[in-house]
mmCIF file of C-alpha atoms (C1' of nucleotides) in Angstrom:
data_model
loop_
_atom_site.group_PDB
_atom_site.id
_atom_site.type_symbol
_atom_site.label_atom_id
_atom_site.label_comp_id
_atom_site.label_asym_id
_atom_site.label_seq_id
_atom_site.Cartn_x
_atom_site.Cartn_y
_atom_site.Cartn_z
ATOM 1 C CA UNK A 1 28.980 42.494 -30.924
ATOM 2 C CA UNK A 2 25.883 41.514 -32.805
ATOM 3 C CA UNK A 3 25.364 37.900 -33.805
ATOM 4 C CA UNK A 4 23.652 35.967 -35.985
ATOM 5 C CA UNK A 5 21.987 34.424 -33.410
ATOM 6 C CA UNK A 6 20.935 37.143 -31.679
ATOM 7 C CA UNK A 7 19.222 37.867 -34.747
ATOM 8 C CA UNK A 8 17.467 34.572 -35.340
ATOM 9 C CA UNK A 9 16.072 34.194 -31.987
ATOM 10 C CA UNK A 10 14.967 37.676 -31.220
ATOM 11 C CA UNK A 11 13.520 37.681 -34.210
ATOM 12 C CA UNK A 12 9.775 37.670 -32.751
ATOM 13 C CA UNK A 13 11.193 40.395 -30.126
ATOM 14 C CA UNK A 14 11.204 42.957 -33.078
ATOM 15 C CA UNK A 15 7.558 42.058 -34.289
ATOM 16 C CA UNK A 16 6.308 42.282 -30.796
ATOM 17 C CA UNK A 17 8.221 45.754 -30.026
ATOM 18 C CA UNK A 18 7.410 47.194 -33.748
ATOM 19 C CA UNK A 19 3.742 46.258 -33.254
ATOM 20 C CA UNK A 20 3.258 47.796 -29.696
ATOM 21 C CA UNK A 21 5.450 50.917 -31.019
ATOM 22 C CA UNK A 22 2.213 51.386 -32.993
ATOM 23 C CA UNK A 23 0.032 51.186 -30.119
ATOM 24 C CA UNK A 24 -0.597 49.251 -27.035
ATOM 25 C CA UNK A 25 -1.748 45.625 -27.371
ATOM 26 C CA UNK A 26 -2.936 42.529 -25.370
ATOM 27 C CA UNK A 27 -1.926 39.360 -26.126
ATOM 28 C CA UNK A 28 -4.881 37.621 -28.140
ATOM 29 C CA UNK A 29 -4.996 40.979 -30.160
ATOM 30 C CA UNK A 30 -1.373 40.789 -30.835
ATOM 31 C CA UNK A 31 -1.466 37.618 -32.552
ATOM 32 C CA UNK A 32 -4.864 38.915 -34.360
ATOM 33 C CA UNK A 33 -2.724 41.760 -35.863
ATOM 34 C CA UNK A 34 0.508 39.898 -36.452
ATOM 35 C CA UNK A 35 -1.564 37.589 -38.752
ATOM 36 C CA UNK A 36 -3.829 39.737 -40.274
ATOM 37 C CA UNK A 37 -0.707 42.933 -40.864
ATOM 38 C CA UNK A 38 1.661 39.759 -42.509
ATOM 39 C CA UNK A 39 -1.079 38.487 -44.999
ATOM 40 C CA UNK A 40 -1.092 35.320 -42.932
ATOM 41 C CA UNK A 41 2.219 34.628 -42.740
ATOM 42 C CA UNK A 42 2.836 34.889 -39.071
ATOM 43 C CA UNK A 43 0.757 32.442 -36.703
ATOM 44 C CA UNK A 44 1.663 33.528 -33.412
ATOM 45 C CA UNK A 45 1.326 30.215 -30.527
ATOM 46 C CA UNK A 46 0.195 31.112 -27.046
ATOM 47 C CA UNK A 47 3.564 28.950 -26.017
ATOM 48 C CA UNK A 48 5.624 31.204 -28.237
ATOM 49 C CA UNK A 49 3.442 34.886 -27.390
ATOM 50 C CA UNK A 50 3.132 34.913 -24.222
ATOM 51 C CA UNK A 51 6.749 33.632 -22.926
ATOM 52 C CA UNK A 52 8.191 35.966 -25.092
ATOM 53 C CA UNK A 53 5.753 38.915 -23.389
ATOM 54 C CA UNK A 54 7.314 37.951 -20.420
ATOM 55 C CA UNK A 55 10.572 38.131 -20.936
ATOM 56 C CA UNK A 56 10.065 41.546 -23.012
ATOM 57 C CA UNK A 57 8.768 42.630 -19.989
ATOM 58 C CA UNK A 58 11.438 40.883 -17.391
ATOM 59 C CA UNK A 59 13.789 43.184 -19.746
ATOM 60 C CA UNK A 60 12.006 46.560 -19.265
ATOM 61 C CA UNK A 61 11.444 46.808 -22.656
ATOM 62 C CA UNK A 62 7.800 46.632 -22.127
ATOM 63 C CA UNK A 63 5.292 47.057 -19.643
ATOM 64 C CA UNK A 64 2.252 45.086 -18.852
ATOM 65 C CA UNK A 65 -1.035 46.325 -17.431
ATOM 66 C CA UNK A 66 -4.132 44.865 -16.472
ATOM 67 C CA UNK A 67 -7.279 46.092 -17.505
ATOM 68 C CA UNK A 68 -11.128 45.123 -16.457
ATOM 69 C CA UNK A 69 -13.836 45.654 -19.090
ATOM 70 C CA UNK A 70 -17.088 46.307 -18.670
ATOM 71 C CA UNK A 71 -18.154 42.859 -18.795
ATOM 72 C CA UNK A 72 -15.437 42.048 -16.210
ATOM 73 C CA UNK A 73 -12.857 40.494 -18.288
ATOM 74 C CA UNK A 74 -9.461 40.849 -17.625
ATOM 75 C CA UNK A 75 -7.014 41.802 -19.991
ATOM 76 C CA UNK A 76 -3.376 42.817 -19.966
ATOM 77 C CA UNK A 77 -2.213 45.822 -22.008
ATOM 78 C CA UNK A 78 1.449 45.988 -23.313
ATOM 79 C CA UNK A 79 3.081 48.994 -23.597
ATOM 80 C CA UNK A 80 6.326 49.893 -25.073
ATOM 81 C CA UNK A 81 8.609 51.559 -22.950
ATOM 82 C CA UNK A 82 11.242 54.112 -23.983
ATOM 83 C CA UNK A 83 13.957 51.139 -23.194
ATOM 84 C CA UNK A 84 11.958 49.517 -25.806
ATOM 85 C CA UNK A 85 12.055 52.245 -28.342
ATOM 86 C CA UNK A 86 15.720 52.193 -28.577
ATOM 87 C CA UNK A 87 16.248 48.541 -28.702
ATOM 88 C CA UNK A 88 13.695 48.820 -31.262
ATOM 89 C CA UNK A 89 15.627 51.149 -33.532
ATOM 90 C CA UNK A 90 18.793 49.573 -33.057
ATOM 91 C CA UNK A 91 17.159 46.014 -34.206
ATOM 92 C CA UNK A 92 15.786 47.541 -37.005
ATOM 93 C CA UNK A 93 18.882 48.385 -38.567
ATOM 94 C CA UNK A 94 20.505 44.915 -37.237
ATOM 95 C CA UNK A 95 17.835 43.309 -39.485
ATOM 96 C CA UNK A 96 18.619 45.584 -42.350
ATOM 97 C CA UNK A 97 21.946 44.250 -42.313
ATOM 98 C CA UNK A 98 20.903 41.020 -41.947
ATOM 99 C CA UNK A 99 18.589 41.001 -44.795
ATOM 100 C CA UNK A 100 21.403 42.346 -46.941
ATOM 101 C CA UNK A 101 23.779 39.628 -45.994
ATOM 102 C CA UNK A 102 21.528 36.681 -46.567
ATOM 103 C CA UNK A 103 20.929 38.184 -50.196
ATOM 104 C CA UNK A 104 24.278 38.969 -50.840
ATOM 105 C CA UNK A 105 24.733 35.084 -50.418
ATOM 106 C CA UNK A 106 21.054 33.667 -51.713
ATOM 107 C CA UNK A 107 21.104 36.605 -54.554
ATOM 108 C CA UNK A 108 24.981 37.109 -55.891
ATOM 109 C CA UNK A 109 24.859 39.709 -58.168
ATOM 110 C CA UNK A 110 25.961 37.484 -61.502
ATOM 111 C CA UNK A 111 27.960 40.451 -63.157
ATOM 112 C CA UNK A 112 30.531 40.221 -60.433
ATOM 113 C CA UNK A 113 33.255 37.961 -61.070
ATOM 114 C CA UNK B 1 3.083 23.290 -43.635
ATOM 115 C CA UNK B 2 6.379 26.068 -43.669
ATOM 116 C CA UNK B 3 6.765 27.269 -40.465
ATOM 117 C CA UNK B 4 8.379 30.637 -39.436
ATOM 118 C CA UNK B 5 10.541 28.096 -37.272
ATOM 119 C CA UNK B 6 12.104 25.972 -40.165
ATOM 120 C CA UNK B 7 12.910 29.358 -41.628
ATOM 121 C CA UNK B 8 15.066 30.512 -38.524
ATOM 122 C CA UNK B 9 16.833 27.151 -38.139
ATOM 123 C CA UNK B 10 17.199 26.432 -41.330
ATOM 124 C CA UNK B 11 19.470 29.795 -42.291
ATOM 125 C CA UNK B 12 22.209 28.332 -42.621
ATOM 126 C CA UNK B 13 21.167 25.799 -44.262
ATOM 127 C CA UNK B 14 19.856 27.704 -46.968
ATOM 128 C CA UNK B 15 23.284 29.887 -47.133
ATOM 129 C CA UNK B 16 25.481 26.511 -47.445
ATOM 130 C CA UNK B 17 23.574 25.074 -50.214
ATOM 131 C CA UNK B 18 23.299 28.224 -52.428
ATOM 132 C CA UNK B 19 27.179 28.422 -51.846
ATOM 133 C CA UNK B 20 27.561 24.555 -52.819
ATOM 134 C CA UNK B 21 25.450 25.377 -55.561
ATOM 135 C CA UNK B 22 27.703 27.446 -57.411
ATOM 136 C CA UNK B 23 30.989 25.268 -56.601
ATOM 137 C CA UNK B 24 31.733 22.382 -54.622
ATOM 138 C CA UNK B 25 33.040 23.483 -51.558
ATOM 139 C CA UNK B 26 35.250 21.880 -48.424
ATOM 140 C CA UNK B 27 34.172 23.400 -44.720
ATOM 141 C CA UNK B 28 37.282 25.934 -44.518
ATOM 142 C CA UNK B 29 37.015 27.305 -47.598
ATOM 143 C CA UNK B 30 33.051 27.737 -46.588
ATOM 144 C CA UNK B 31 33.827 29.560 -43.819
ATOM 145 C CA UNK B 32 35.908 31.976 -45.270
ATOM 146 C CA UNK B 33 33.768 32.115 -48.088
ATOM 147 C CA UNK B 34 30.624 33.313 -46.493
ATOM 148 C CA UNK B 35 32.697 35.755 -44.484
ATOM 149 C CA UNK B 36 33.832 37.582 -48.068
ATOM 150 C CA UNK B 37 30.190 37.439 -50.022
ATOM 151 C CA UNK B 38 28.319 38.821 -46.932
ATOM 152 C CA UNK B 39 31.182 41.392 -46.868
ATOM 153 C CA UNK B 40 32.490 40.026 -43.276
ATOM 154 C CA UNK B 41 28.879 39.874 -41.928
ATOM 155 C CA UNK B 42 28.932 36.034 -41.631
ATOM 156 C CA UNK B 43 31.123 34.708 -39.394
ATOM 157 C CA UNK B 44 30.284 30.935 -39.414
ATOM 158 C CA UNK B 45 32.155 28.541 -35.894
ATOM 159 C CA UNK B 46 32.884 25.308 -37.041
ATOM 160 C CA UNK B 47 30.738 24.460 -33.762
ATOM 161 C CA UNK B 48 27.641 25.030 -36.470
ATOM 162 C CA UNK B 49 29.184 24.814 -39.652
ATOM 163 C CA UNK B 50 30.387 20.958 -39.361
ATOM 164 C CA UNK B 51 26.678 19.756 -37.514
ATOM 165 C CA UNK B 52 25.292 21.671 -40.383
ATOM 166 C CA UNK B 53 26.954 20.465 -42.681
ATOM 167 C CA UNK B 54 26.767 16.640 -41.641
ATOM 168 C CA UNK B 55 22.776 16.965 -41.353
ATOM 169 C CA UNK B 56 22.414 18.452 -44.863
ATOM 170 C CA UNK B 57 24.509 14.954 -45.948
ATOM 171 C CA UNK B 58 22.561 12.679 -43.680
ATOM 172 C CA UNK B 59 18.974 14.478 -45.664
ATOM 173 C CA UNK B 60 21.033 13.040 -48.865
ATOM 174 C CA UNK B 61 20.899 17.220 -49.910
ATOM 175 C CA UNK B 62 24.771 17.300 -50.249
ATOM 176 C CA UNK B 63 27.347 14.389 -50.384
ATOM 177 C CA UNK B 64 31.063 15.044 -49.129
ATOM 178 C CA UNK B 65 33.616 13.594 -51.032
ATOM 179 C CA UNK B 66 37.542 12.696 -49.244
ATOM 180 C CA UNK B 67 39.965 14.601 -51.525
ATOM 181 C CA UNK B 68 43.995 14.261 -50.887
ATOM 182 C CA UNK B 69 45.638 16.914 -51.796
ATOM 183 C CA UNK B 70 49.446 16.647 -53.228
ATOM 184 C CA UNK B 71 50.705 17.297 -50.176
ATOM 185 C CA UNK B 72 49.018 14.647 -48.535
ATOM 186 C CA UNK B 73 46.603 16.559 -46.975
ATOM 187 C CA UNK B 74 43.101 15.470 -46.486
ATOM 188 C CA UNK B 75 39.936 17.658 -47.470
ATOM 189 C CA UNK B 76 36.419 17.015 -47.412
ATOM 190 C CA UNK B 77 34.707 18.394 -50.266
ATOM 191 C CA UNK B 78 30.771 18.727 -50.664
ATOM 192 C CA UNK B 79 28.643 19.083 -53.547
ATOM 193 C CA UNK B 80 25.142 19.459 -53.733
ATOM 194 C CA UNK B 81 22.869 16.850 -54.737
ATOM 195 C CA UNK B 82 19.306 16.847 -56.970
ATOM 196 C CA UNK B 83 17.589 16.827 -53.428
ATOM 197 C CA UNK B 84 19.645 19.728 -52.462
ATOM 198 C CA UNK B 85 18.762 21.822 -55.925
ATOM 199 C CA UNK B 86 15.063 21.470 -55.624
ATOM 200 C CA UNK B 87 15.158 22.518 -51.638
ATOM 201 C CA UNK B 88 17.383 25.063 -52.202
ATOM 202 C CA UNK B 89 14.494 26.593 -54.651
ATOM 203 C CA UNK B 90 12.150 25.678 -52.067
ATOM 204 C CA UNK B 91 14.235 27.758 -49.146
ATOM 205 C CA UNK B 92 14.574 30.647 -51.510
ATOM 206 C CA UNK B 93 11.059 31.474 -52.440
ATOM 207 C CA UNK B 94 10.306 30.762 -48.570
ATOM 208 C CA UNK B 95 13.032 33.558 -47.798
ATOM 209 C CA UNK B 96 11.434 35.712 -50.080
ATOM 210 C CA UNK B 97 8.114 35.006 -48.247
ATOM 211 C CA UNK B 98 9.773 35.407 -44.830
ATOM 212 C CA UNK B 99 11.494 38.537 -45.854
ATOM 213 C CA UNK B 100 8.254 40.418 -47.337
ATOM 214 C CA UNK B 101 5.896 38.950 -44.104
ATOM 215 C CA UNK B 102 9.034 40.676 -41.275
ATOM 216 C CA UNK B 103 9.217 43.931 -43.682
ATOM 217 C CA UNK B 104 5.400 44.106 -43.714
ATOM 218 C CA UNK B 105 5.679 44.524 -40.003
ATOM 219 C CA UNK B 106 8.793 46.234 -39.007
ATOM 220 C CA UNK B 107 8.325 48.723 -42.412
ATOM 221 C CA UNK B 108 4.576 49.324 -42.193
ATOM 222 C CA UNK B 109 3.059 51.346 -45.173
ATOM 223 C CA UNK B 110 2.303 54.397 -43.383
ATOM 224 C CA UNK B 111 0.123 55.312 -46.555
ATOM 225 C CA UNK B 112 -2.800 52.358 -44.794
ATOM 226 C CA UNK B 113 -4.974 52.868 -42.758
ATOM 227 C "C1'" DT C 1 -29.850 25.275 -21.882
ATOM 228 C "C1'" DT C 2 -26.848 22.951 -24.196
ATOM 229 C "C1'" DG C 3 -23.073 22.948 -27.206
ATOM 230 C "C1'" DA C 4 -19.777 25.087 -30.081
ATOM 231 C "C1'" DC C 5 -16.705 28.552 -30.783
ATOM 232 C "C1'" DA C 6 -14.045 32.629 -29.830
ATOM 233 C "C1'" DT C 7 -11.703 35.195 -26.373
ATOM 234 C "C1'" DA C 8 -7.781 35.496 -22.991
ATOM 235 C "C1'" DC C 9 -3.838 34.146 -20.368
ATOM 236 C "C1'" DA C 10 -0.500 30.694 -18.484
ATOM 237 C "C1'" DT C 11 3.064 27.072 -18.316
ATOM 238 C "C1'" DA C 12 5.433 22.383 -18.508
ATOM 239 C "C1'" DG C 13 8.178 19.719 -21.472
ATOM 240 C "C1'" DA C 14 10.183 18.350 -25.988
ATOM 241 C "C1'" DA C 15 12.769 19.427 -29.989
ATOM 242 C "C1'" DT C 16 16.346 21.763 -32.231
ATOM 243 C "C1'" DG C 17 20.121 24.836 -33.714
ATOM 244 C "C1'" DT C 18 23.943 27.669 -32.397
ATOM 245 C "C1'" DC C 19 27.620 28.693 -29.575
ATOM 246 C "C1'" DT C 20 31.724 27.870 -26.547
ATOM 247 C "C1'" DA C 21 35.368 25.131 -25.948
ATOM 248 C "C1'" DA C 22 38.421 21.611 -26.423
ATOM 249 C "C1'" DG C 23 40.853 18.124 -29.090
ATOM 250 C "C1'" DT C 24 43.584 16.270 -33.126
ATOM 251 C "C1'" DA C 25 46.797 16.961 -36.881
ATOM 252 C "C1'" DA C 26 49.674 18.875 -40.416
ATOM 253 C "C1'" DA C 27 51.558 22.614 -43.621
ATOM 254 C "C1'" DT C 28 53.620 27.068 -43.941
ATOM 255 C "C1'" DA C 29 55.936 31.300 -42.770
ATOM 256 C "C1'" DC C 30 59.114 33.774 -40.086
ATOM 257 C "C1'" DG D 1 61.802 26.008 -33.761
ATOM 258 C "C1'" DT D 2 57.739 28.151 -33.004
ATOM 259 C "C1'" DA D 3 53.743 30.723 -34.185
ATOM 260 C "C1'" DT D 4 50.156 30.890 -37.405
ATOM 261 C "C1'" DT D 5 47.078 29.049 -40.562
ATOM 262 C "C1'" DT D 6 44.723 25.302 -42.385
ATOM 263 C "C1'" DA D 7 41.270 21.489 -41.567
ATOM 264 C "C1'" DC D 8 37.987 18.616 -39.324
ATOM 265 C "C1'" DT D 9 35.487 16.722 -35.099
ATOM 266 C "C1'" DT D 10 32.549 16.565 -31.103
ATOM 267 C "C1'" DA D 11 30.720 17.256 -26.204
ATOM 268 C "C1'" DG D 12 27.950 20.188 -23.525
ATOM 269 C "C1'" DA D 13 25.483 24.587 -22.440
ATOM 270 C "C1'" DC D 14 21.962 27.657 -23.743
ATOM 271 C "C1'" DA D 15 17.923 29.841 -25.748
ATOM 272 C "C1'" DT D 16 13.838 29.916 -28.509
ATOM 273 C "C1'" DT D 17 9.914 27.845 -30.446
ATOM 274 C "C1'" DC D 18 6.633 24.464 -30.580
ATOM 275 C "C1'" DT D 19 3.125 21.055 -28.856
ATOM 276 C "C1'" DA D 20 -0.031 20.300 -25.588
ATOM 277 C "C1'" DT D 21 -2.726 21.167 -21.814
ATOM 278 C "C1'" DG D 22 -5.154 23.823 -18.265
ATOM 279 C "C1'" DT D 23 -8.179 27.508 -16.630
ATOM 280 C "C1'" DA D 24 -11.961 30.655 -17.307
ATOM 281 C "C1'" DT D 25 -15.394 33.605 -19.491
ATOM 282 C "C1'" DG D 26 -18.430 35.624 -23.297
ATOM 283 C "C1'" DT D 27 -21.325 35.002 -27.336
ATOM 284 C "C1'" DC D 28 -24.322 32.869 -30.390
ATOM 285 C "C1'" DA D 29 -27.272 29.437 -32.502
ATOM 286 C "C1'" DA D 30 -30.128 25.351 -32.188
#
DNA sequence: TTGACATACATAGAATGTCTAAGTAAATAC
DNA sequence: GTATTTACTTAGACATTCTATGTATGTCAA
């Protein structure tokens, strides 16, 4: 059964797994685009990022790969896997609901009794 | 500074004072409450509604009231407070925000670039 | 070349909210 | 008389996010 919770603390999950649907990402750039895509709003921490990388990644969701540049700089690509496609749709719709709930509550439509 | 993470833990706090808003309220009837507005979605333990709803007295945003009933039963009611009015306008707007930042990401406009 | 800043990843530990679970107690319905 | 519903409380487990720190390199200006 889906939760409430589930919702609330997998909440970054679905940005990280929306984002890399997109395309794959390495962690500085992900909290680059998270900001800059939400107008701001979302401030990605490393201590938040990169544990929840990890345990994207622990789940199969995702898949990490390092990468040298030609300077010699490592960094680690994220992809999404197909695992991670179909948790991602099913979220989606789990927030959907979600968002409808909270407004049913926050936003009662007045003309009902 | 609003942080995503006041807006995650603070859910229900924003549900339980738009309820209390619109009638005082004792925890039961809260529970079951939620439940019908968010059309079953909401399924509040008293695990988190009670803690909940003793912090949001302790902030001075509601104040619970003993009420016997005529059968001698005891009921705690709670009504909101100034406090709670103002940062229940607060949460709302900051939902709003939260809502728009999450949809910007999960429900990209495919139309940008 | 020194310093400042951005890039890039990692992790320990604290804070906090939600859940499970158990306890207490009484009214009501069958 | 017993099962269900009402009604509130709290202890403890669990998970996520944050703060804070560490490591290391590249870039740019003074």
């Amino acid at each position: 059964m889906v939760t409430r919770r589930d919702l609330l603390k997998g909440s970054s999950n679905s940005l990280l797994l929306s984002l890399l649907e997109q395309q794959p990402m390495y962690g500085y750039q992900i909290v680059k685009e998270l900001e800059a895509r939400s107008q701001g709003y979302f401030k990605f921490k490393e201590g938040t990022l990169y544990p929840a990388l990890h345990r994207l990644e622990k789940s199969g969701l995702i898949t990490g790969r390092w990468q040298t540049l030609p300077n010699g700089r490592q960094r680690r690509y994220y992809y999404i896997t197909a695992k991670g496609l179909a948790k991602l749709a099913l979220e989606k719709s789990q927030w959907q609901d979600f968002f409808t709930a909270v407004k049913l509550i926050l936003q009662p439509d007045p003309s009902s009794p």
